[in-house]
Amino acid sequence: MLDDVQAHSGAVYLLSETEQVLEMAVMAGLPRAFAAPWERVALTSPIPVADAVRGRRLVWVSGEEEMARRYPRISVVLPYPFALAALPVATPDKVYGAVFMTWPGSHPPEMSSSERTVLSAACDRLALRLQRAVDAGRRVVPEIDFLGTAPTAGTSSAVEAVRMVARVPDGMCALDVNGRVTFANGAMAELVGSKVDDLLGSQLWATLPWLNDPVYEDRYRAALLSQHSTSFVALRPPQDWLAFRFHPSRSGISVQVTPAGGTARQPPPHEGAGRRPARLVGISHLLNLASALTEAVGVLDVVELVADEIMPAVGSQALVMLVSEGGRLRVLGHRGYDDPMAVDRFDGMLLTAETPGAHALATGVPSFFESREELERLYPARVATPDGMAAWAYLPLIASGRPVGTCVLAYARPHEFTPDERAVLTSLGGLIAQALERARLYDTKHRLAHGLQSALLPHSLPSLPGLEVAARYLPGTQGMDIGGDFYDLMRGSGEGDLFRGAVHAEAAAVIGDVQGHNVAAAGLMGQLRTAVRAYTAVGQPPGRVVASTNRMLIDLDADLLASCIYLHMDLPHHRVLLARAGHPQPLLRDPEGRVHVLDLAGGPLLGIDASAVYPTTAVPLPTGSVLVLYTDGLIEAPGVDLDDALAELAGRLGRGTGQPLEVLADSLIGDRTTTPTRGDDMAVLLLRPQR
């Protein structure tokens, strides 16, 4: 497959038989360590191979910028110029896995039709082979990485080529795709202070301690993945600066080493650190998982992300998230336990209890138990409360210097926690704690915002004879999920000459939008709604109600503006009187199903001019017609023309003839209820006179 489309690396994933997880079966063209953060990928992950399986489609990422935009987790770990394609491996009846391929950044921004055809056909053939294996009862298992036979001094290339390279004063060596030295000349060995035999078959950063730094290894990764030359300068102790230049190809990398000469000499990244730097694979794991945790919004999101991303990455089979509340442990969530009672018994346990979860929370020290015997030796009470697991990592969640909870990762079989793994898991605990603290703060603000919004909007609309009503409100998803949009429906006052001819209003309604999406906007919205009700109660006509509300807003000196439409309905005589203050024009669907945009005269926004006048317009409202009032959040969206959006809304209204208003209200809101991001809140009020 790689050869047919001139890709330089790729991998096959198989769908786990027991979990909704894709597991890497084989990788070619690059060291498997490059993909270490994605050895196991949850089907819910925002990763190309998972997207390809979920959508049963080809996923194409044209380069570095598109990768950063669509898949930031990958971009953070592999910030190099390369293109990627992911395809499902599936028959019409079953998904077996996925394939991804990468090309250098020089690949055209679009896949050719021949590349698409070749890869799709190859994946179809692979799916059929996997199906035949399953039908024949042969279990498909991952391959062990093939590294080849390590070269020796006697496995040189052509004699003349060796002699030529031996005469070159620059150091030269060749690396395979796994970073191992396959050839080195004498100048190379002399420059780096080693022997040719010692270099062959090993990685430079493993043989030469002063090159054992993630920054230098990163240049090798960048060259191999992008297929572009890279370079760096390193200090060979005590004072020799060397310049390394990597020239990559699909088969490996040629390395040129020269004295740095006049090159600016910079101290090595970890000089004086006094300890061996962390391996890049561990760092890439943390970068990927940290990126995933930044996507969590609420507490449940954190639990789900830890379960979907971190559990597959570290190979654990179960998870429990515990927090401290009122001196007791509380279970935030769990995953992987067949018997919920195995977890529920810890909910409400005192923090002083002799359990590893409480101990980790109280002391802030992680605990690792590689077997059940080891756990029960320190905590004998666990003998009577087995959870079916065989190894555990108890990670204290410490945020802002204080413990907030414990993350328990459990393994179905005994598990050895290496020093590197313990370091990575401990670091993960800190990242989870920060995400959890942010999420709990968000949830608190979210509850406050929704409580305030709920208190300010009407809990229900009054039932008025001869009038069918429906309303919807959706908060914006930016900020505190709170805004200034409001609506209300009131009984008419029964006083005053609201319509010429001494016809009294049967009902009054208002819809409005206060500038802003915060507590100040919501608070002002509540004041405006109360003012409108008060002016309605004393029998003011529509134009005067809006003018009085405008003067009140100016007197409040709130530095916020508002728009609104206010109306009186004369139901017996089938007409409505409206006044508008800078608000979007309402829509009217007549009994025949025709939709009209009501071109109402109006005045300026509320809060601008204390002397503003708001003219009123009388509009016929026959039985069976529908009057639609809405705020601008329903029709405004980035990159969408307002006229087009209004026409689309009118089309929805026209197609809803004969529907109950509750159903029609849902259709007008449309798919906005499931939209992950809404820049503005929106309100809709529908009124239909009946016989």
XYZ file of C-alpha atoms in Angstrom, residues 101-576:
476
model
C -0.768 6.637 5.811
C 1.481 9.693 5.846
C 3.283 11.641 3.139
C 5.923 14.404 3.337
C 4.656 17.964 3.579
C 5.483 18.440 -0.112
C 2.463 16.290 -1.077
C -0.204 18.286 -3.000
C -2.980 19.652 -0.771
C -5.507 17.215 -2.256
C -5.355 13.446 -2.716
C -5.419 12.329 -6.329
C -8.287 10.171 -7.533
C -5.830 7.340 -8.214
C -4.537 7.492 -4.608
C -8.091 7.318 -3.287
C -8.950 4.416 -5.563
C -5.800 2.443 -4.748
C -6.108 2.866 -0.976
C -9.851 2.154 -0.896
C -9.374 -1.022 -2.935
C -6.476 -2.137 -0.738
C -8.512 -1.614 2.453
C -11.414 -3.554 0.934
C -9.064 -6.447 0.127
C -7.621 -6.355 3.638
C -11.145 -6.422 5.115
C -11.985 -9.513 3.043
C -8.821 -11.265 4.240
C -9.703 -10.476 7.841
C -13.234 -11.748 7.270
C -11.904 -15.007 5.830
C -9.590 -15.402 8.827
C -12.505 -14.951 11.220
C -14.694 -17.366 9.244
C -11.885 -19.944 9.348
C -11.505 -19.517 13.115
C -8.039 -17.968 12.869
C -7.546 -15.184 15.416
C -5.807 -12.094 14.050
C -3.090 -10.864 16.418
C -0.770 -7.824 16.310
C 2.680 -8.266 14.808
C 5.853 -7.795 16.788
C 7.847 -4.896 15.347
C 10.376 -6.161 12.810
C 13.656 -4.393 13.498
C 15.902 -6.460 11.279
C 19.346 -7.786 12.140
C 21.634 -5.251 13.743
C 24.501 -4.471 11.361
C 28.135 -5.159 12.241
C 31.454 -3.863 11.020
C 31.549 -6.602 8.379
C 28.266 -5.666 6.742
C 29.597 -2.628 4.821
C 28.286 -1.549 1.444
C 30.314 -1.554 -1.762
C 34.036 -1.344 -1.086
C 34.612 1.736 -3.228
C 31.764 3.607 -1.582
C 33.272 2.851 1.810
C 36.694 4.010 0.707
C 35.254 7.226 -0.696
C 33.400 8.021 2.513
C 36.483 7.152 4.563
C 38.413 9.905 2.769
C 35.806 12.561 3.578
C 36.872 14.695 6.593
C 33.261 15.156 7.705
C 31.657 12.617 9.984
C 29.069 10.537 8.115
C 26.723 7.809 9.231
C 23.480 6.175 8.146
C 20.431 5.561 10.364
C 17.581 3.185 9.626
C 13.971 4.196 10.279
C 14.345 3.100 13.901
C 17.290 5.444 14.415
C 19.956 2.716 14.565
C 23.369 3.322 13.005
C 23.863 1.045 9.975
C 27.126 2.621 8.783
C 29.663 5.128 10.150
C 32.987 6.363 8.819
C 36.125 6.894 10.891
C 35.707 10.678 10.968
C 32.294 10.227 12.541
C 33.675 8.011 15.305
C 36.532 10.434 15.957
C 34.287 13.500 16.109
C 31.820 11.949 18.578
C 34.517 10.243 20.662
C 33.499 6.634 20.074
C 34.423 3.561 18.041
C 32.721 2.525 14.820
C 31.909 -0.912 16.257
C 30.263 0.685 19.290
C 28.103 2.928 17.096
C 26.836 0.219 14.750
C 23.458 -1.228 15.636
C 22.630 1.354 18.290
C 20.897 4.701 18.381
C 23.144 7.760 18.627
C 21.309 9.158 21.655
C 21.573 5.785 23.402
C 25.316 5.390 22.766
C 26.359 9.011 23.337
C 25.060 10.302 26.702
C 25.480 13.939 25.696
C 23.000 13.414 22.840
C 20.423 11.787 25.128
C 18.040 14.729 25.073
C 14.493 14.903 23.685
C 15.357 18.091 21.768
C 17.983 16.281 19.671
C 15.830 13.213 19.171
C 13.055 15.533 18.045
C 15.184 16.698 15.080
C 15.507 13.080 13.968
C 11.744 12.591 14.327
C 11.063 15.793 12.382
C 13.336 14.709 9.523
C 11.862 11.226 9.281
C 8.240 12.345 9.460
C 8.432 15.453 7.257
C 11.102 14.046 4.885
C 12.845 17.436 5.072
C 16.439 18.013 6.167
C 16.895 19.148 9.759
C 19.912 20.178 11.833
C 21.064 21.072 15.314
C 24.223 21.964 17.252
C 25.275 19.934 20.309
C 28.061 20.205 22.853
C 30.374 17.215 23.163
C 31.852 17.613 26.655
C 33.850 19.377 27.723
C 33.938 22.051 24.988
C 33.615 20.654 21.454
C 30.576 21.920 19.544
C 29.357 19.698 16.697
C 26.831 20.444 13.938
C 24.522 17.559 12.939
C 22.522 17.588 9.709
C 19.925 14.903 8.892
C 19.086 14.075 5.251
C 16.034 11.750 5.244
C 14.579 9.312 2.734
C 11.992 6.548 2.946
C 14.680 4.002 3.809
C 16.399 5.956 6.570
C 18.536 9.016 7.260
C 22.037 10.094 6.230
C 23.753 12.097 8.943
C 26.548 14.599 8.380
C 28.578 15.769 11.390
C 31.061 18.652 11.315
C 32.760 20.876 13.897
C 30.392 23.757 14.610
C 33.054 26.388 13.866
C 31.477 29.829 13.829
C 27.995 28.532 14.589
C 26.348 30.251 17.520
C 26.989 28.076 20.517
C 24.075 27.563 22.832
C 24.086 25.598 26.060
C 22.500 22.161 25.811
C 18.858 22.191 26.875
C 19.378 20.335 30.155
C 22.949 21.259 31.071
C 23.463 20.946 34.780
C 20.164 19.228 35.335
C 22.000 16.455 37.115
C 19.695 13.753 35.894
C 18.902 11.762 32.784
C 16.205 13.587 30.761
C 12.827 12.006 30.277
C 12.345 9.959 27.148
C 10.504 11.693 24.356
C 7.924 8.920 24.173
C 6.821 9.662 27.723
C 6.687 13.377 26.984
C 4.634 12.788 23.852
C 2.201 10.701 25.905
C 1.781 13.563 28.354
C 1.398 16.162 25.595
C -1.310 14.137 23.896
C -3.222 13.432 27.093
C -2.828 17.000 28.367
C -4.276 18.219 25.083
C -7.211 15.841 25.532
C -7.897 17.098 29.056
C -8.074 20.724 27.865
C -11.215 19.727 25.952
C -13.064 18.804 29.145
C -15.673 21.355 30.213
C -17.660 19.815 33.064
C -16.824 17.194 35.677
C -18.478 14.406 33.704
C -16.379 15.408 30.686
C -13.218 14.877 32.739
C -14.347 11.427 33.829
C -15.267 10.480 30.257
C -11.970 11.760 28.834
C -9.910 9.908 31.425
C -11.885 6.758 30.633
C -11.755 7.161 26.850
C -8.214 8.513 26.454
C -6.027 7.731 29.457
C -7.274 4.205 30.192
C -6.451 2.953 26.662
C -3.128 4.815 26.675
C -1.872 3.236 29.910
C -3.549 -0.132 29.343
C -5.780 -0.173 32.410
C -9.140 -1.945 32.393
C -11.028 -0.010 35.083
C -11.232 3.459 36.553
C -12.653 5.202 39.631
C -12.600 8.974 40.200
C -12.924 9.990 43.870
C -13.221 13.497 45.349
C -13.327 14.917 48.846
C -16.619 16.455 50.020
C -17.454 17.211 53.641
C -14.732 14.985 55.041
C -15.843 11.982 52.995
C -14.990 10.324 49.716
C -17.447 10.744 46.880
C -17.432 8.722 43.667
C -17.536 11.071 40.680
C -17.631 8.271 38.139
C -16.237 4.894 37.224
C -15.706 2.653 34.237
C -14.876 -1.007 33.652
C -16.477 -2.640 36.714
C -19.130 -5.280 36.009
C -20.501 -4.984 39.539
C -21.267 -1.333 40.480
C -21.282 -2.339 44.157
C -17.521 -2.830 43.913
C -17.312 0.959 43.588
C -20.427 2.240 45.332
C -19.280 0.994 48.747
C -16.516 3.630 48.714
C -19.027 6.473 48.262
C -19.387 8.337 51.551
C -16.382 6.664 53.192
C -14.557 8.780 55.787
C -11.245 10.283 54.702
C -9.691 8.677 57.782
C -10.624 5.177 56.616
C -7.805 2.689 56.078
C -8.128 2.457 52.318
C -5.549 3.246 49.626
C -7.891 5.782 47.992
C -8.348 7.744 51.220
C -4.628 7.450 52.017
C -3.584 8.859 48.630
C -6.003 11.755 49.044
C -4.918 12.512 52.601
C -1.152 12.311 52.008
C -0.856 13.411 48.379
C 1.480 10.462 47.738
C 0.747 8.064 44.852
C 0.565 4.341 45.540
C 1.241 1.494 43.104
C 0.264 -2.112 43.807
C 1.538 -4.631 41.262
C -0.525 -7.540 42.603
C -3.503 -8.260 44.816
C -1.243 -9.812 47.454
C 0.750 -6.590 47.695
C -2.416 -4.506 48.178
C -3.939 -6.832 50.774
C -0.678 -6.998 52.733
C -0.856 -3.230 53.392
C -4.656 -2.999 53.537
C -6.013 -6.244 55.023
C -9.596 -4.954 54.836
C -9.448 -5.299 51.058
C -9.457 -9.092 51.448
C -13.169 -8.901 52.173
C -13.926 -6.340 49.441
C -12.370 -7.636 46.201
C -13.158 -5.699 43.023
C -12.005 -8.319 40.529
C -8.807 -6.468 39.621
C -5.191 -7.557 40.079
C -3.099 -4.332 40.056
C -3.796 -0.692 40.931
C -2.367 2.817 40.635
C -3.771 5.317 43.161
C -2.971 8.806 41.897
C -3.619 11.780 44.203
C -5.233 14.689 42.363
C -3.521 17.826 43.639
C -4.548 21.250 42.307
C -3.203 24.583 43.551
C -1.250 22.776 46.243
C -4.200 20.967 47.801
C -5.551 17.446 47.221
C -8.973 17.423 45.566
C -9.404 13.729 44.842
C -7.925 10.397 43.812
C -7.838 8.712 40.422
C -7.729 4.922 40.644
C -6.510 2.997 37.587
C -7.016 -0.751 37.886
C -5.599 -3.621 35.824
C -7.192 -7.009 35.265
C -3.830 -8.804 35.559
C -0.738 -8.208 37.705
C 1.142 -5.246 36.280
C 4.714 -4.075 36.789
C 4.958 -0.296 37.141
C 8.379 0.730 35.809
C 9.996 3.929 37.155
C 9.229 5.723 33.871
C 5.597 4.596 33.982
C 5.215 5.704 37.583
C 6.609 9.121 36.650
C 4.198 9.451 33.716
C 1.194 8.325 35.779
C 2.097 10.718 38.602
C 2.321 13.563 36.080
C -1.023 12.537 34.672
C -2.512 12.829 38.139
C -1.499 16.496 38.218
C -3.018 17.121 34.780
C -6.262 15.379 35.746
C -6.426 17.407 38.972
C -6.108 20.710 37.097
C -8.786 19.654 34.613
C -11.059 18.490 37.427
C -10.647 21.741 39.377
C -11.505 23.789 36.270
C -14.470 21.539 35.556
C -15.888 21.809 39.076
C -15.576 25.600 38.935
C -17.308 25.598 35.554
C -20.116 23.375 36.835
C -20.660 25.726 39.788
C -20.847 28.767 37.505
C -23.047 26.838 35.103
C -25.558 25.992 37.862
C -25.506 29.613 39.030
C -26.085 30.905 35.511
C -28.929 28.544 34.778
C -30.537 29.214 38.127
C -30.403 32.965 37.508
C -31.691 32.607 33.941
C -34.503 30.331 35.078
C -35.517 32.793 37.794
C -35.655 35.723 35.364
C -37.561 34.017 32.530
C -41.240 33.031 32.958
C -41.605 29.487 34.267
C -44.728 29.072 32.160
C -46.915 31.209 29.937
C -50.514 31.967 30.919
C -53.287 30.051 29.195
C -55.507 32.559 27.362
C -58.816 31.616 25.719
C -58.609 31.742 21.941
C -54.796 31.853 21.823
C -52.234 29.050 21.271
C -48.713 29.907 22.469
C -45.246 28.310 22.351
C -41.842 29.669 23.364
C -38.225 28.510 23.310
C -35.015 29.847 24.830
C -31.469 28.603 24.198
C -28.477 30.158 25.991
C -25.259 30.845 24.142
C -22.413 28.424 24.783
C -19.758 31.101 25.288
C -19.146 32.752 28.637
C -21.503 31.715 31.458
C -24.327 30.276 29.310
C -26.450 33.258 30.304
C -27.724 36.176 28.294
C -30.139 39.063 27.953
C -32.771 37.566 25.623
C -36.247 37.497 27.143
C -39.907 37.057 26.312
C -43.183 37.355 28.201
C -46.946 36.995 27.704
C -49.448 38.943 29.817
C -53.189 39.269 30.093
C -54.527 42.598 28.846
C -55.323 45.271 31.412
C -58.948 45.705 30.330
C -58.507 49.488 30.776
C -57.939 52.383 28.393
C -58.518 52.919 24.698
C -55.769 50.650 23.410
C -57.297 50.314 19.958
C -59.273 53.065 18.413
C -62.937 52.450 18.937
C -62.613 51.546 22.641
C -61.556 47.939 21.921
C -59.619 46.508 24.834
C -56.499 44.318 24.555
C -57.052 40.650 25.280
C -53.307 39.906 25.629
C -49.918 41.629 25.560
C -46.581 40.109 24.636
C -42.959 41.218 24.466
C -39.669 39.822 23.201
C -36.335 41.551 23.671
C -32.566 41.283 23.704
C -30.262 43.063 26.157
C -26.693 43.589 24.977
C -24.158 41.174 26.516
C -23.907 37.594 27.784
C -23.224 37.942 31.480
C -24.842 38.497 34.853
C -25.205 42.261 34.214
C -27.147 41.599 31.002
C -29.358 39.027 32.708
C -30.023 41.329 35.659
C -30.977 44.227 33.390
C -33.181 41.878 31.380
C -35.112 41.077 34.567
C -35.596 44.796 35.292
C -36.856 45.474 31.762
C -39.294 42.576 31.903
C -40.647 43.845 35.239
C -40.979 47.377 33.839
C -42.896 46.165 30.788
C -45.309 44.285 33.025
C -45.829 47.378 35.179
C -46.523 49.678 32.216
C -48.878 47.072 30.771
C -50.764 46.798 34.064
C -51.555 50.546 34.099
C -52.987 50.349 30.575
C -50.361 52.137 28.469
C -50.613 51.522 24.701
C -47.706 49.736 22.909
C -45.800 52.821 21.753
C -45.951 54.378 25.203
C -44.909 51.106 26.940
C -41.754 50.976 24.794
C -41.031 54.697 25.290
C -41.466 54.415 29.075
C -39.171 51.382 29.173
C -36.590 53.313 27.140
C -36.586 56.222 29.614
C -36.276 53.828 32.549
C -33.249 52.149 30.945
C -31.559 55.515 30.413
C -32.291 56.527 34.031
C -30.611 53.303 35.221
C -27.381 54.445 33.498
C -26.508 50.794 32.821
C -24.320 51.441 29.738
C -26.178 48.628 27.974
C -28.587 48.801 25.056
C -31.601 46.632 24.315
C -33.991 45.860 21.488
C -37.590 44.716 21.748
C -40.973 44.268 20.107
C -44.054 44.852 22.217
C -47.628 44.121 21.118
C -51.269 44.170 22.150
C -53.628 41.573 20.709
C -57.300 42.216 20.021
C -58.435 38.625 19.644
C -62.185 39.269 19.043
C -61.380 41.591 16.137
C -58.417 39.551 14.808
C -55.753 42.241 14.866
C -52.574 43.145 16.680
